[in-house]
Short mmCIF file of C-alpha atoms in Angstrom, two decimals:
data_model
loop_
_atom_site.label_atom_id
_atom_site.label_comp_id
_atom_site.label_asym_id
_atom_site.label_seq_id
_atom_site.Cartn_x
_atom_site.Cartn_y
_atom_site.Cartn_z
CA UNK A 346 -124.64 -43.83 -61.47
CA UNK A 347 -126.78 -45.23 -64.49
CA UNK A 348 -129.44 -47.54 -64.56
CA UNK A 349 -129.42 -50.42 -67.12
CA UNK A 350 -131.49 -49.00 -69.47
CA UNK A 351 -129.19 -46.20 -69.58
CA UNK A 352 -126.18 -48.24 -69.91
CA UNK A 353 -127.77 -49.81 -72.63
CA UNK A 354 -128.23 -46.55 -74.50
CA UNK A 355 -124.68 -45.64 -73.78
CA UNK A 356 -123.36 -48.71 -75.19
CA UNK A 357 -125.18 -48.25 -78.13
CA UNK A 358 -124.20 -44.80 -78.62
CA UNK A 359 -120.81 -46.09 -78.44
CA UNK A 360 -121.91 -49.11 -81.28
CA UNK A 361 -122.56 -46.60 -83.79
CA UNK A 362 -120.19 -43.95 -82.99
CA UNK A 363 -116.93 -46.82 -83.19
CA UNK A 364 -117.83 -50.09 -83.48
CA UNK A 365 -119.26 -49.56 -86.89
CA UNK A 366 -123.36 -50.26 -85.89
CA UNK A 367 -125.29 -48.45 -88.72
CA UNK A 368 -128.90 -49.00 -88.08
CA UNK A 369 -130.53 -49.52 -84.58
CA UNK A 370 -134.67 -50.27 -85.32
CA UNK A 371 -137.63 -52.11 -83.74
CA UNK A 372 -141.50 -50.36 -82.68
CA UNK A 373 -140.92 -46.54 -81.67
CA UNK A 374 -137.13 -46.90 -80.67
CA UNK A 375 -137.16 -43.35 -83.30
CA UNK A 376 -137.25 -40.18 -82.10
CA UNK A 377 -138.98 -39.08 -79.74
CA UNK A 378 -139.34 -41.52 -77.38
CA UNK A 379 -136.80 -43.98 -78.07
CA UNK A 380 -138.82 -47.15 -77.02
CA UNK A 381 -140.45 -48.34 -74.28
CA UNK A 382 -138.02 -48.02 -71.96
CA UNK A 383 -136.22 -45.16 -74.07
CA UNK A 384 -133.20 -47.55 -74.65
CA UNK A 385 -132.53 -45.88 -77.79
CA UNK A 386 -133.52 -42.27 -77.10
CA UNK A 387 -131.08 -39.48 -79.08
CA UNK A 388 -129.33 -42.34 -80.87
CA UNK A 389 -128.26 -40.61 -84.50
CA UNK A 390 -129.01 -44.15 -86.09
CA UNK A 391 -132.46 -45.43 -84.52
CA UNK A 392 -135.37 -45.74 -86.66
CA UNK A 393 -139.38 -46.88 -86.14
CA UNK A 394 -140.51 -49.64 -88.00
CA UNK A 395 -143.81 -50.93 -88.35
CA UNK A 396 -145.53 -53.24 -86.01
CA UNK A 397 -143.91 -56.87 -87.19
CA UNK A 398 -141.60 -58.31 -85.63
CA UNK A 399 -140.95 -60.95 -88.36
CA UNK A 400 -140.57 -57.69 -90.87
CA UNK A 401 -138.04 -56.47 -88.05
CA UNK A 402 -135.87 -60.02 -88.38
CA UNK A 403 -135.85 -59.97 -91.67
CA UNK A 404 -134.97 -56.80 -92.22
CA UNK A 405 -131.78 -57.31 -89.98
CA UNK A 406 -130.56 -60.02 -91.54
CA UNK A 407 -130.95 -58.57 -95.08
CA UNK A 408 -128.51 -56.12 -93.94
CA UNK A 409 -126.11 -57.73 -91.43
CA UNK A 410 -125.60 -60.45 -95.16
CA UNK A 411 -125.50 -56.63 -96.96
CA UNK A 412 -122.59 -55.69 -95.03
CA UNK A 413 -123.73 -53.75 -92.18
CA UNK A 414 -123.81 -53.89 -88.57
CA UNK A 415 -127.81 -53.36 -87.53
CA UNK A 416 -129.13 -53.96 -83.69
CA UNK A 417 -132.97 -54.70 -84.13
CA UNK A 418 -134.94 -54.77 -81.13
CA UNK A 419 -138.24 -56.49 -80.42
CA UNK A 420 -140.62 -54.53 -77.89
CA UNK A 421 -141.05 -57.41 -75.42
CA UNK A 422 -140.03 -61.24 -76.18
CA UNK A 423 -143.76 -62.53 -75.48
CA UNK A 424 -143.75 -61.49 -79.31
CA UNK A 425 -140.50 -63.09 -80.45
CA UNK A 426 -142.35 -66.25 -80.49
CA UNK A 427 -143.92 -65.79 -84.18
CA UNK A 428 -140.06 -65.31 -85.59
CA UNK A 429 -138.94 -68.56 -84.35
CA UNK A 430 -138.49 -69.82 -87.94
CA UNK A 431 -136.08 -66.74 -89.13
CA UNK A 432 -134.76 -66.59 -85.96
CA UNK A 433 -133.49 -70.32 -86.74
CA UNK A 434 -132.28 -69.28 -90.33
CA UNK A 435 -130.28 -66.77 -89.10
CA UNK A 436 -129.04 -68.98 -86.09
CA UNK A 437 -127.73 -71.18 -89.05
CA UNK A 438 -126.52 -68.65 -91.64
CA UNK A 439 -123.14 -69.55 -90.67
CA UNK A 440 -122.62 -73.06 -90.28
CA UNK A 441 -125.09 -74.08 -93.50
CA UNK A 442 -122.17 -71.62 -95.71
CA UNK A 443 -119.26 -73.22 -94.44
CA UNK A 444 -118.33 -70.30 -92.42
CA UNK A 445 -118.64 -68.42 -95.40
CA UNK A 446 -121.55 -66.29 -94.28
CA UNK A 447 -121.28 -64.05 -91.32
CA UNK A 448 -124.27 -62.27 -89.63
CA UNK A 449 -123.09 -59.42 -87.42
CA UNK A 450 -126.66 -58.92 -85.88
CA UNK A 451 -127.87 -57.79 -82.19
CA UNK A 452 -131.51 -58.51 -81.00
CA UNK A 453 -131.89 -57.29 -78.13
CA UNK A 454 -135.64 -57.55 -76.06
CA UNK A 455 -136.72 -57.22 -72.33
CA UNK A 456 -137.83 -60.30 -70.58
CA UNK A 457 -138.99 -61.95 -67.94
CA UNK A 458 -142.16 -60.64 -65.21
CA UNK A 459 -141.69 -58.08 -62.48
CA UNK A 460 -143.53 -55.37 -64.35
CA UNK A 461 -146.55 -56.55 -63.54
CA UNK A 462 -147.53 -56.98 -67.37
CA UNK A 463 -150.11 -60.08 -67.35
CA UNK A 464 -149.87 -62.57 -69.95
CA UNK A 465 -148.47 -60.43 -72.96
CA UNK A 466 -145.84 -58.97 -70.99
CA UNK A 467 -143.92 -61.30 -68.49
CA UNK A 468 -142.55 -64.36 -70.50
CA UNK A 469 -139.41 -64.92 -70.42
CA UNK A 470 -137.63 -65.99 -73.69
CA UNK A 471 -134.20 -67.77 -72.47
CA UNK A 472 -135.40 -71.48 -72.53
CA UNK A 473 -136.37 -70.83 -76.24
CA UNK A 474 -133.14 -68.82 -77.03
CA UNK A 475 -131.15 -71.46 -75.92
CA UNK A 476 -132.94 -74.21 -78.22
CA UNK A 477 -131.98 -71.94 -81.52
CA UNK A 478 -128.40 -73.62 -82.10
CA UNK A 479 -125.95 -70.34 -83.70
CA UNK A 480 -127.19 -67.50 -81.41
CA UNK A 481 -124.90 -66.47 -78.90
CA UNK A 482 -127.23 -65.51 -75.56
CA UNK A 483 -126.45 -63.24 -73.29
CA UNK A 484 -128.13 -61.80 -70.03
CA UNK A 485 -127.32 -59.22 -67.53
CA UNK A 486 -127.85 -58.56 -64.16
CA UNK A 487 -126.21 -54.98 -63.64
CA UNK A 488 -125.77 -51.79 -65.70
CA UNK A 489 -122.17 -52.33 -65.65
CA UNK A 490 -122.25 -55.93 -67.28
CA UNK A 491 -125.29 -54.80 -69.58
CA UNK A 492 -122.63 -51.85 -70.74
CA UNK A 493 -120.46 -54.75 -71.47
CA UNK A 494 -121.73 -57.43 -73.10
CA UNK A 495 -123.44 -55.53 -75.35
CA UNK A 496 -120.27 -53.92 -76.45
CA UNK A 497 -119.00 -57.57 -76.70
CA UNK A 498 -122.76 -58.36 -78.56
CA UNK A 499 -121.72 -55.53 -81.25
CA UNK A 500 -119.02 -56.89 -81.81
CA UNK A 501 -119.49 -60.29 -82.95
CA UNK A 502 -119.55 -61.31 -86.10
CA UNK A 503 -122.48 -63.46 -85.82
CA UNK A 504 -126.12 -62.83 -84.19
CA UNK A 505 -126.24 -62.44 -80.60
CA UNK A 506 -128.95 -62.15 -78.52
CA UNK A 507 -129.57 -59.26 -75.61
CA UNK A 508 -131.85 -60.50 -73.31
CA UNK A 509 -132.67 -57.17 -70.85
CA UNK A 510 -134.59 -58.36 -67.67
CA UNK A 511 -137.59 -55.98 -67.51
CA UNK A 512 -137.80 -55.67 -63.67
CA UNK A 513 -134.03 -54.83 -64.04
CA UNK A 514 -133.92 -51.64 -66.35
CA UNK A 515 -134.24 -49.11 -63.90
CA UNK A 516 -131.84 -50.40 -61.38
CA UNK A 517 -128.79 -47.80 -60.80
CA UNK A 518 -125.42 -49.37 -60.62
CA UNK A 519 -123.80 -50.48 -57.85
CA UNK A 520 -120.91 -48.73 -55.93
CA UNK A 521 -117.59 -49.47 -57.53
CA UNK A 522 -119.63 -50.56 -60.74
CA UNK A 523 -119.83 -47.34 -62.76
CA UNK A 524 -119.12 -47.64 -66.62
CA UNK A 525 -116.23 -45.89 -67.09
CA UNK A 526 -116.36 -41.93 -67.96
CA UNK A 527 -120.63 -42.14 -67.85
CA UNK A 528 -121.90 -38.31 -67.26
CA UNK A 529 -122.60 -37.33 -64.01
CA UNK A 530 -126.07 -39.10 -62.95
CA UNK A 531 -127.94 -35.52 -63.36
CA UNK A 532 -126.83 -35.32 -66.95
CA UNK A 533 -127.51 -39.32 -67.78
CA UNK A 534 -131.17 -38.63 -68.33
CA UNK A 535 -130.79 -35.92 -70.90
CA UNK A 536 -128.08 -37.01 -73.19
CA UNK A 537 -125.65 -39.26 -74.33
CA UNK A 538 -121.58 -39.38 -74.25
CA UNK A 539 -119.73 -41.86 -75.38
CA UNK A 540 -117.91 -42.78 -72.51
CA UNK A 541 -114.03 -42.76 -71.95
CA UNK A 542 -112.92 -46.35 -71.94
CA UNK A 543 -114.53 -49.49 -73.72
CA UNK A 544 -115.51 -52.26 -71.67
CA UNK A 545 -115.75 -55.61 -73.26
CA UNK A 546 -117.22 -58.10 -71.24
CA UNK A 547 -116.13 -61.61 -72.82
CA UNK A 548 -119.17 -63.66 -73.76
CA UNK A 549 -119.34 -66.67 -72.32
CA UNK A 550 -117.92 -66.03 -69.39
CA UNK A 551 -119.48 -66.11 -65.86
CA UNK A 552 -119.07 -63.88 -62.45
CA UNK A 553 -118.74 -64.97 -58.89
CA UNK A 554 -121.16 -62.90 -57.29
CA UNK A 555 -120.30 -64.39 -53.76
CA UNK A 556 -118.33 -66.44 -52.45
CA UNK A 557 -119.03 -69.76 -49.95
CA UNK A 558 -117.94 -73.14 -49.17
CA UNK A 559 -121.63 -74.75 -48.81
CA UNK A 560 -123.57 -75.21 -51.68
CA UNK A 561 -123.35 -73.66 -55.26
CA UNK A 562 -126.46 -71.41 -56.59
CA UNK A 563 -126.32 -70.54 -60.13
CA UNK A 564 -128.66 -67.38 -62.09
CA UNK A 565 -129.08 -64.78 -64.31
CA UNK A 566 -130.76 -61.91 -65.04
CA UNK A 567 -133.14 -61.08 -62.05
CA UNK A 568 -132.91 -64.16 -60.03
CA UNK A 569 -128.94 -63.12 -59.10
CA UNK A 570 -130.00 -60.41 -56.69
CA UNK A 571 -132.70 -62.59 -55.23
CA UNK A 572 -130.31 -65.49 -54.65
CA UNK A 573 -127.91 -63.12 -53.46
CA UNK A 574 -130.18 -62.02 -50.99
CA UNK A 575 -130.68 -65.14 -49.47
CA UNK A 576 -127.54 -66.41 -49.50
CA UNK A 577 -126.08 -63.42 -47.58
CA UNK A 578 -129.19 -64.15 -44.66
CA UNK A 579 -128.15 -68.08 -45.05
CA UNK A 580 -124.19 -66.37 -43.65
CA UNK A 581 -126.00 -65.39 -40.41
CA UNK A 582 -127.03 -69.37 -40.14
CA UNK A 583 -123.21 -70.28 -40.84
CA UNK A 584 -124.57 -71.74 -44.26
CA UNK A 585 -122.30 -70.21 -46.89
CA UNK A 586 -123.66 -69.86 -50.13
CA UNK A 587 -121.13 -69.40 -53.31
CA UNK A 588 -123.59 -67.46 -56.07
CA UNK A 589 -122.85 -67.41 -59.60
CA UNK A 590 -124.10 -65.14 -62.25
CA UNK A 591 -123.70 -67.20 -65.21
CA UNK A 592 -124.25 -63.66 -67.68
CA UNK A 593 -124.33 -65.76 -71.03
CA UNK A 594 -126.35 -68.92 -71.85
CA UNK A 595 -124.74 -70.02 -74.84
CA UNK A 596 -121.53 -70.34 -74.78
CA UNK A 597 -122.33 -71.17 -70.68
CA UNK A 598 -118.80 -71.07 -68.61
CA UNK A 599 -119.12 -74.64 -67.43
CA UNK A 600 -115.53 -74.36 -66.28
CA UNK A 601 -116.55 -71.94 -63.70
CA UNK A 602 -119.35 -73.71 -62.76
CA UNK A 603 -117.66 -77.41 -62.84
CA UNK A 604 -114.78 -75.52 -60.39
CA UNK A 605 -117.72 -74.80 -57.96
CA UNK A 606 -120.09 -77.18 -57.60
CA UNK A 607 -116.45 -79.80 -57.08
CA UNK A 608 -115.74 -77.46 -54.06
CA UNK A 609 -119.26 -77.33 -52.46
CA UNK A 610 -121.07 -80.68 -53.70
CA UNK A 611 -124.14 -79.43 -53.51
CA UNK A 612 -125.89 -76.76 -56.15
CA UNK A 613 -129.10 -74.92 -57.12
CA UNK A 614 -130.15 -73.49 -60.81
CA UNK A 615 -132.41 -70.54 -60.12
CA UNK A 616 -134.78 -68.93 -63.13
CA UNK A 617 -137.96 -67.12 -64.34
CA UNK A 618 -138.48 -69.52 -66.94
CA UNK A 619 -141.39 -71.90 -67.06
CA UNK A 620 -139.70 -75.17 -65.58
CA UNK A 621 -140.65 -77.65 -68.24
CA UNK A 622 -137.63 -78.01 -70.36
CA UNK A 623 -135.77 -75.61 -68.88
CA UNK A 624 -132.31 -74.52 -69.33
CA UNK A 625 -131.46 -75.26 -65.98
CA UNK A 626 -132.73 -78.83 -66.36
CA UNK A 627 -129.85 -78.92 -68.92
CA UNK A 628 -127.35 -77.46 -66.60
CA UNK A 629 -128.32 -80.36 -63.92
CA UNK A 630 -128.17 -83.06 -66.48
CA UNK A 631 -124.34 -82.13 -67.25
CA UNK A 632 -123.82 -82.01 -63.83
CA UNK A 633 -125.09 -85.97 -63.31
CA UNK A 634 -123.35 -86.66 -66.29
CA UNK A 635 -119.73 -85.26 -65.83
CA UNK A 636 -119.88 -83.98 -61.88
CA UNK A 637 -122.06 -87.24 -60.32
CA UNK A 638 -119.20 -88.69 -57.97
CA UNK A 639 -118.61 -84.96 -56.70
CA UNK A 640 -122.32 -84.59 -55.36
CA UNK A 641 -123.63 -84.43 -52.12
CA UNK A 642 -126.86 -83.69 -52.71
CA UNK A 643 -129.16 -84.12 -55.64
CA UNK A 644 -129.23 -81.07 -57.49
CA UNK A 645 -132.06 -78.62 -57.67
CA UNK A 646 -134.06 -76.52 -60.14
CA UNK A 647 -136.03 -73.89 -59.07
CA UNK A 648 -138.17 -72.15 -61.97
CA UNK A 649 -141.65 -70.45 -63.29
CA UNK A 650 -144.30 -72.19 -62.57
CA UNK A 651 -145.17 -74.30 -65.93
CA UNK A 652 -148.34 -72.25 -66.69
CA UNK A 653 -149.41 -70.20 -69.85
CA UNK A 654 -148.90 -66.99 -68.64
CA UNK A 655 -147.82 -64.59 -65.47
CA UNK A 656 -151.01 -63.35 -63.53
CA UNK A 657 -151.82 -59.34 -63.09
CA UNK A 658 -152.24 -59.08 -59.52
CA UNK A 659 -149.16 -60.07 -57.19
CA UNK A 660 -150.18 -62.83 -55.90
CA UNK A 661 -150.51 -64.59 -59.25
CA UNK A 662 -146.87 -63.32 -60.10
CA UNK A 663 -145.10 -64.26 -56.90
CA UNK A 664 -146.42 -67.98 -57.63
CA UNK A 665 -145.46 -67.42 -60.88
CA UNK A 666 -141.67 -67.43 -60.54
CA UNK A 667 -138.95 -68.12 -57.90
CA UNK A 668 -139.05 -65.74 -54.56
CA UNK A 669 -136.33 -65.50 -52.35
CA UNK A 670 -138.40 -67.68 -49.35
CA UNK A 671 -138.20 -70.42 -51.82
CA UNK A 672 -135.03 -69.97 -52.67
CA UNK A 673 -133.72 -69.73 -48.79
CA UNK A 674 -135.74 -72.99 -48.28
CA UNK A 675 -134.07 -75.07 -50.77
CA UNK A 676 -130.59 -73.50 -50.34
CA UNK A 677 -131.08 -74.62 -46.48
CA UNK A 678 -132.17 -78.22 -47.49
CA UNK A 679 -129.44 -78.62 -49.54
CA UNK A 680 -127.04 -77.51 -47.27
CA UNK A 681 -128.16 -80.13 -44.62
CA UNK A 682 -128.83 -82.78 -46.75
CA UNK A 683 -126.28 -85.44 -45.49
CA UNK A 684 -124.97 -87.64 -48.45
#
């Protein structure tokens, strides 16, 4: 069974091979290593570029507007922050020409802590993503759905970002999730087939992770297996917890989410994300706005701590971001809470 980095790689591998993806680049993704996390190791189209990740922006839109089909990838998002500006051109490429202009680019970059990587290495990037109108966001929380939506991501004919949860990469699938026709797990670290079938996973469109009649919890990324956690020790309690990995931020599948939170009146936005203008604080403000009568509780946020950075040691990085104790405590409070 593959892990999400190498579900990535395989997707990729299928990107250039069909889907028409002619240049995959970013710091060392080239041969030999194939990046950080080797994401693009033995991939016929990856090349090294130099350290800037502005340069590495640029470059893929100057091509995606040329006609091709590029995936650039930026080492870690704590240094997408100094593209903001192209990110934002590109973001509007479309809309400013009428719909004349299309920009068939993938960035993909790791976020988020869990690596232990201090203050240059744990940000997470989705808040910001989702403030940069004309990107489509996406985020997975299993090989299979990273196999999936970046298919989907290649696809599109306008720039999409990847958004790879560090702490996630080297989690194997899941029983009953393999991608369909991956090697056998021995071969998987030593080269790359295209596999059988093509797997698109629609973006925009969320997953019911479990199911429960209590209160709703909503995440991505990381935080799904946390909150899954919890909610399955909240079903010894009798406290049933309905968790749903939302897998894209923008478009969001508020009809999924609108369906659930009107059954259990009561829901919680987990993610790593510093909680200052948060995504989820958008999420909650729709819900006032379109789901108040429906509410049985107020509903809750639970996010990074609002400070500059993630600390080294552990202690600093539990406090840092959301832990399932928290997450337990708040799902039981809700849960009780007696409108």
């Amino acid at each position: 069974m593959s892990t999400m980095v190498q579900a990535i790689r395989m997707a990729l591998h299928v990107g250039e091979s069909r889907l028409g993806v002619t240049d995959i680049f970013g710091e060392d993704v080239g041969p030999p290593l194939g990046g950080v996390f080797t994401a693009t190791q033995g991939l016929k189209t990856a090349w090294s570029t130099p350290l800037d990740e502005r340069g590495i922006v640029g470059a893929a839109m100057g091509l995606a507007l040329a006609g091709q089909r590029p995936v650039c990838e930026i080492q870690f998002c704590d240094y997408a922050f100094n593209t903001i500006d192209l990110l934002k051109l590109a973001g509007a490429m479309n809309w400013s020409s009428n719909g004349a202009w299309n920009l068939p680019m993938v960035l993909m970059t790791p976020v988020g802590s869990g690596i232990h990587g201090s203050l240059y290495h744990s940000h997470s990037f989705d808040a910001t993503a989702t403030h940069i109108p004309g990107w489509k966001i996406v985020m997975p929380s299993t090989p299979l759905d990273a196999y999936g939506l970046m298919l989907s991501a290649i696809r599109d004919p306008n720039p999409v970002m990847f958004l790879a949860p560090k702490a996630l990469l080297r989690q194997k699938s899941a029983a009953g999730e393999e991608i369909p026709g991956e090697p056998e797990e021995r071969a998987l670290a030593k080269k790359i087939d295209a596999p059988l079938g093509d797997l698109f996973i629609p973006i925009g469109e969320a997953k019911t992770v479990r199911r429960g009649r209590d209160v709703t919890c909503v995440a991505y990324g990381r935080m799904v297996a946390v909150c899954k956690k919890a909610a399955d020790e909240l079903a010894q309690e009798n406290i049933e917890v309905e968790v749903i990995d939302l897998r894209s931020l923008f478009p969001y599948d508020w009809k999924a989410l609108k369906e659930s939170i009107s059954r259990t009146n009561r829901v919680l936005f987990v993610n790593e994300d510093t909680e200052v203008t948060n995504f989820g604080e958008h999420l909650i403000r729709r819900t006032i706005d379109e789901l108040f009568y429906e509410l049985h509780a107020p509903p809750k946020l639970l996010a990074g701590a609002n400070t500059p950075g993630v600390g080294l040691a552990d202690n600093l990085e539990t406090v840092s971001v959301p832990q399932k104790a928290g997450i337990l405590r708040t799902l039981r409070d809700l849960a009780n809470h007696q409108a």
